[in-house]
Every structure is written in C-alpha cells, then in structure tokens.
Amino acid sequence: MAGRPARVGVLALQGDFREHLAVLASLGADTRPVRRASELDELDGLVIPGGESTVMDKLSRAFDVAEPLEAAIASGLPVYGTCAGLIMLADRLSNPIAGQHTLGGVDITVQRNAFGSQNESFEVDLDIPELGAVPVHAVFIRAPVIVQYGPAVTPLAALPDGRVVAARQGNLLVTSFHPEIMGDTRFHAHFLAGLRRS
C-alpha cells in the first residue's frame, strides 16, 4: 500500500453506506461500494455501515456475498462496523430474530435494539482516550450494545451505566453509534491509520 491511497470498500447492500464513502474519501481513501464478492478483491479494508441488520443479513446471502465476506474477515481483512455493522461482526447475538446470521469475527455478545424504538434515539458525549482528549459526540439510533466480550477484545468506550459501545479486536473495529453522520472523522481516520500500519 506504500505510495498509494488505502483502498476501502463500504458494504452497499443497505443502510447509510453513502455517508461512509463520503467520509473516507474526504480522508484521502480510494473508496468503492461493495455489493458483489468480486468487489472484495484487492481491498485494504472494509466498512459495514449502519442500517437494518436483519435486512443486511438477508441481502448478503441473497447476493452470495456473505460467505466470501466471512472468509475475508477470517483471513484478516480489516473491517470497521457501525451500528448494524457491529451486529454483523458479532460472534453472538443475545436476541436474534429467527434465522438471523452474523458474519462474526469479534468475540462479543450483542443485544440488538438495546434502547428500544427509533423514538428512543439519543446523543451523548463519550470519552475515548484512544482518539484523544476531546470527547466524541455519539448518536445512537436503534442502537445495539455489547453485553459480553472475550479476552481478546479491547473496550474503547462505554456509556455512563458501563455498557460497552465501542471495541476493537485485532484489526476489527466496532461502534454502536454513527460517527459518519456527525462530522467527527476520528474513528474513520483511526481505522485508516491501522490499514497503513498493517
């Protein structure tokens, strides 16, 4: 990757993938939407956006991209998942709907829609030392939370009640909230910096 921009795909089956593409492009990444397995080739990293995790799961299988995605994650592809993307990267769900699958990769148990309906959406400032001294203003929309995590997982942020809402395991990064809609590019920049180091 030396001497060229990072090639970063955004899974574009459903959800707010356009916002992620715009943020990544503003940070100098070579971005591309991903809808087919062949589009995973030659990526340095991938973002799985927020949206509806159950729909994303069904579409990923309908488009025959789920198994190639699982294989790419297992082979070490760096991935950043926000909201529904966090759910997709979880090894376990505490409250899946019937037949719901995840891609896995992060040793976490996740509760879907942990705060109720869209009417219960909220915003809060989070201290995330890994991103600097300035708090991250986080937006939670029908958001999940991490209710359990394994020893390889590093929590990055928690709500005042202690529930974990951002974490990292190796080159996999997850957040319950939506940095892409608030103009704070630090999570995306952090992800890109990890691609340059790998």
CSV table of C-alpha atoms in Angstrom, one decimal:
chain,number,residue,atom,x,y,z
A,1,MET,CA,0.0,0.0,0.0
A,2,ALA,CA,3.1,2.2,0.2
A,3,GLY,CA,2.7,5.2,-2.1
A,4,ARG,CA,-1.0,4.9,-2.9
A,5,PRO,CA,-4.2,5.6,-1.0
A,6,ALA,CA,-5.8,2.9,1.0
A,7,ARG,CA,-8.5,1.0,-1.0
A,8,VAL,CA,-11.5,0.9,1.3
A,9,GLY,CA,-14.8,-0.7,0.4
A,10,VAL,CA,-18.2,0.0,2.0
A,11,LEU,CA,-20.8,-2.7,2.0
A,12,ALA,CA,-23.5,-1.1,0.0
A,13,LEU,CA,-26.4,-3.6,0.2
A,14,GLN,CA,-28.5,-1.4,2.6
A,15,GLY,CA,-28.1,1.4,5.1
A,16,ASP,CA,-26.1,4.6,5.2
A,17,PHE,CA,-23.2,3.5,3.0
A,18,ARG,CA,-23.0,6.8,1.1
A,19,GLU,CA,-22.1,8.7,4.2
A,20,HIS,CA,-19.2,6.4,5.0
A,21,LEU,CA,-18.0,6.6,1.4
A,22,ALA,CA,-18.0,10.4,1.7
A,23,VAL,CA,-16.1,10.5,5.0
A,24,LEU,CA,-13.5,8.0,3.8
A,25,ALA,CA,-13.0,9.9,0.5
A,26,SER,CA,-12.6,13.2,2.5
A,27,LEU,CA,-9.7,11.5,4.4
A,28,GLY,CA,-8.0,10.5,1.2
A,29,ALA,CA,-9.0,6.9,0.8
A,30,ASP,CA,-9.7,5.3,-2.6
A,31,THR,CA,-13.3,4.3,-1.9
A,32,ARG,CA,-15.7,1.9,-3.6
A,33,PRO,CA,-19.2,0.5,-2.8
A,34,VAL,CA,-19.2,-3.3,-2.4
A,35,ARG,CA,-22.2,-5.4,-3.5
A,36,ARG,CA,-20.6,-8.5,-5.0
A,37,ALA,CA,-18.0,-10.9,-3.8
A,38,SER,CA,-15.6,-10.0,-6.7
A,39,GLU,CA,-15.5,-6.4,-5.3
A,40,LEU,CA,-13.8,-7.6,-2.2
A,41,ASP,CA,-10.6,-8.4,-4.2
A,42,GLU,CA,-7.7,-6.1,-3.6
A,43,LEU,CA,-9.4,-4.1,-0.7
A,44,ASP,CA,-7.2,-2.9,2.1
A,45,GLY,CA,-10.2,-2.6,4.4
A,46,LEU,CA,-14.0,-2.6,4.5
A,47,VAL,CA,-16.7,-0.7,6.4
A,48,ILE,CA,-20.0,-2.3,7.2
A,49,PRO,CA,-22.5,0.6,7.8
A,50,GLY,CA,-25.5,1.2,10.0
A,51,GLY,CA,-28.9,0.2,8.7
A,52,GLU,CA,-31.1,-2.8,9.4
A,53,SER,CA,-29.0,-5.8,10.4
A,54,THR,CA,-31.7,-8.4,9.5
A,55,VAL,CA,-32.1,-7.0,6.0
A,56,MET,CA,-28.4,-6.7,5.6
A,57,ASP,CA,-28.0,-10.3,6.6
A,58,LYS,CA,-30.7,-11.5,4.1
A,59,LEU,CA,-29.3,-9.4,1.3
A,60,SER,CA,-25.7,-10.5,1.9
A,61,ARG,CA,-26.9,-14.1,1.5
A,62,ALA,CA,-29.1,-13.3,-1.5
A,63,PHE,CA,-26.2,-11.6,-3.3
A,64,ASP,CA,-23.9,-14.5,-2.4
A,65,VAL,CA,-21.5,-12.2,-0.6
A,66,ALA,CA,-22.0,-13.5,3.0
A,67,GLU,CA,-19.6,-16.5,2.7
A,68,PRO,CA,-16.9,-14.6,0.9
A,69,LEU,CA,-17.2,-11.8,3.5
A,70,GLU,CA,-16.8,-14.3,6.3
A,71,ALA,CA,-13.8,-15.8,4.6
A,72,ALA,CA,-12.2,-12.4,4.1
A,73,ILE,CA,-12.7,-11.5,7.7
A,74,ALA,CA,-11.3,-14.8,8.9
A,75,SER,CA,-8.3,-14.2,6.6
A,76,GLY,CA,-7.5,-10.9,8.3
A,77,LEU,CA,-9.3,-8.2,6.2
A,78,PRO,CA,-9.6,-5.1,8.5
A,79,VAL,CA,-13.2,-4.2,9.0
A,80,TYR,CA,-15.0,-1.3,10.8
A,81,GLY,CA,-18.6,-1.9,11.6
A,82,THR,CA,-21.0,0.8,12.9
A,83,CYS,CA,-24.4,0.0,14.5
A,84,ALA,CA,-25.8,-2.7,12.2
A,85,GLY,CA,-22.2,-3.4,11.2
A,86,LEU,CA,-21.3,-4.1,14.8
A,87,ILE,CA,-24.2,-6.6,14.9
A,88,MET,CA,-22.9,-8.2,11.7
A,89,LEU,CA,-19.4,-8.6,13.1
A,90,ALA,CA,-20.5,-10.1,16.4
A,91,ASP,CA,-19.9,-13.7,17.1
A,92,ARG,CA,-23.1,-13.9,19.2
A,93,LEU,CA,-26.5,-12.1,19.5
A,94,SER,CA,-28.5,-12.2,22.7
A,95,ASN,CA,-31.8,-11.5,20.9
A,96,PRO,CA,-31.6,-12.5,17.3
A,97,ILE,CA,-34.7,-12.9,15.2
A,98,ALA,CA,-35.5,-16.4,13.9
A,99,GLY,CA,-32.9,-17.4,11.2
A,100,GLN,CA,-30.7,-14.3,11.7
A,101,HIS,CA,-27.0,-14.9,10.9
A,102,THR,CA,-23.9,-12.8,11.5
A,103,LEU,CA,-20.6,-12.7,9.8
A,104,GLY,CA,-18.7,-13.0,13.1
A,105,GLY,CA,-15.1,-12.2,13.8
A,106,VAL,CA,-15.4,-10.3,17.1
A,107,ASP,CA,-15.7,-12.2,20.3
A,108,ILE,CA,-18.7,-10.3,21.6
A,109,THR,CA,-22.3,-10.9,22.5
A,110,VAL,CA,-24.5,-8.1,21.3
A,111,GLN,CA,-28.0,-7.0,22.2
A,112,ARG,CA,-29.9,-5.7,19.2
A,113,ASN,CA,-32.1,-2.5,19.6
A,114,ALA,CA,-30.9,-2.2,23.2
A,115,PHE,CA,-32.6,1.2,23.7
A,116,GLY,CA,-35.9,0.5,22.1
A,117,SER,CA,-37.5,2.1,19.0
A,118,GLN,CA,-36.2,5.0,16.9
A,119,ASN,CA,-38.1,7.3,19.2
A,120,GLU,CA,-35.6,6.4,21.9
A,121,SER,CA,-32.7,7.6,19.9
A,122,PHE,CA,-30.3,9.8,21.8
A,123,GLU,CA,-26.9,11.6,21.7
A,124,VAL,CA,-24.2,11.6,24.4
A,125,ASP,CA,-20.5,12.7,24.7
A,126,LEU,CA,-18.1,9.8,25.2
A,127,ASP,CA,-14.6,9.8,26.5
A,128,ILE,CA,-12.5,7.7,24.2
A,129,PRO,CA,-8.8,8.1,25.2
A,130,GLU,CA,-7.6,6.2,22.1
A,131,LEU,CA,-8.9,9.1,20.0
A,132,GLY,CA,-7.6,12.0,22.1
A,133,ALA,CA,-8.8,14.2,24.9
A,134,VAL,CA,-11.8,15.7,23.1
A,135,PRO,CA,-15.0,13.6,23.7
A,136,VAL,CA,-16.7,12.0,20.8
A,137,HIS,CA,-20.3,13.2,20.3
A,138,ALA,CA,-22.1,9.9,19.7
A,139,VAL,CA,-25.5,9.4,18.1
A,140,PHE,CA,-27.4,6.2,18.9
A,141,ILE,CA,-30.3,5.2,16.6
A,142,ARG,CA,-32.0,1.9,17.5
A,143,ALA,CA,-28.5,1.0,18.6
A,144,PRO,CA,-27.0,-2.3,19.9
A,145,VAL,CA,-24.8,-2.7,22.9
A,146,ILE,CA,-22.1,-5.1,23.7
A,147,VAL,CA,-23.2,-7.1,26.7
A,148,GLN,CA,-20.3,-9.6,26.9
A,149,TYR,CA,-16.8,-9.7,25.4
A,150,GLY,CA,-13.9,-12.1,25.4
A,151,PRO,CA,-10.3,-11.6,26.5
A,152,ALA,CA,-9.1,-10.6,23.0
A,153,VAL,CA,-11.5,-7.7,22.9
A,154,THR,CA,-10.4,-4.2,24.0
A,155,PRO,CA,-13.4,-1.9,25.0
A,156,LEU,CA,-12.9,1.6,23.7
A,157,ALA,CA,-15.9,3.4,25.1
A,158,ALA,CA,-18.8,2.8,27.5
A,159,LEU,CA,-22.0,4.6,28.5
A,160,PRO,CA,-22.2,6.1,32.0
A,161,ASP,CA,-24.0,2.9,33.1
A,162,GLY,CA,-21.0,0.8,32.0
A,163,ARG,CA,-22.4,-0.7,28.8
A,164,VAL,CA,-19.7,-1.0,26.1
A,165,VAL,CA,-20.5,0.8,22.9
A,166,ALA,CA,-17.1,0.7,21.0
A,167,ALA,CA,-14.4,-2.0,20.9
A,168,ARG,CA,-11.5,-3.4,19.0
A,169,GLN,CA,-10.3,-7.0,18.4
A,170,GLY,CA,-7.1,-7.1,16.3
A,171,ASN,CA,-7.9,-5.3,13.0
A,172,LEU,CA,-11.7,-5.4,13.6
A,173,LEU,CA,-13.3,-2.2,15.0
A,174,VAL,CA,-16.9,-1.7,16.1
A,175,THR,CA,-19.1,1.1,17.3
A,176,SER,CA,-22.8,1.1,18.4
A,177,PHE,CA,-23.2,4.7,17.2
A,178,HIS,CA,-22.8,6.6,13.9
A,179,PRO,CA,-19.7,8.8,13.7
A,180,GLU,CA,-20.3,9.2,9.9
A,181,ILE,CA,-23.4,11.5,10.5
A,182,MET,CA,-21.9,13.9,13.0
A,183,GLY,CA,-18.9,15.2,11.1
A,184,ASP,CA,-16.4,13.7,13.5
A,185,THR,CA,-13.9,11.7,11.3
A,186,ARG,CA,-11.7,10.4,14.1
A,187,PHE,CA,-13.0,6.8,14.0
A,188,HIS,CA,-12.6,6.6,10.3
A,189,ALA,CA,-9.1,8.2,10.5
A,190,HIS,CA,-8.2,5.7,13.2
A,191,PHE,CA,-9.3,2.8,11.0
A,192,LEU,CA,-7.3,4.2,8.0
A,193,ALA,CA,-4.2,4.6,10.2
A,194,GLY,CA,-4.5,1.0,11.2
A,195,LEU,CA,-4.6,0.0,7.5
A,196,ARG,CA,-1.4,1.9,6.9
A,197,ARG,CA,0.4,0.1,9.8
A,198,SER,CA,-0.8,-3.4,8.7
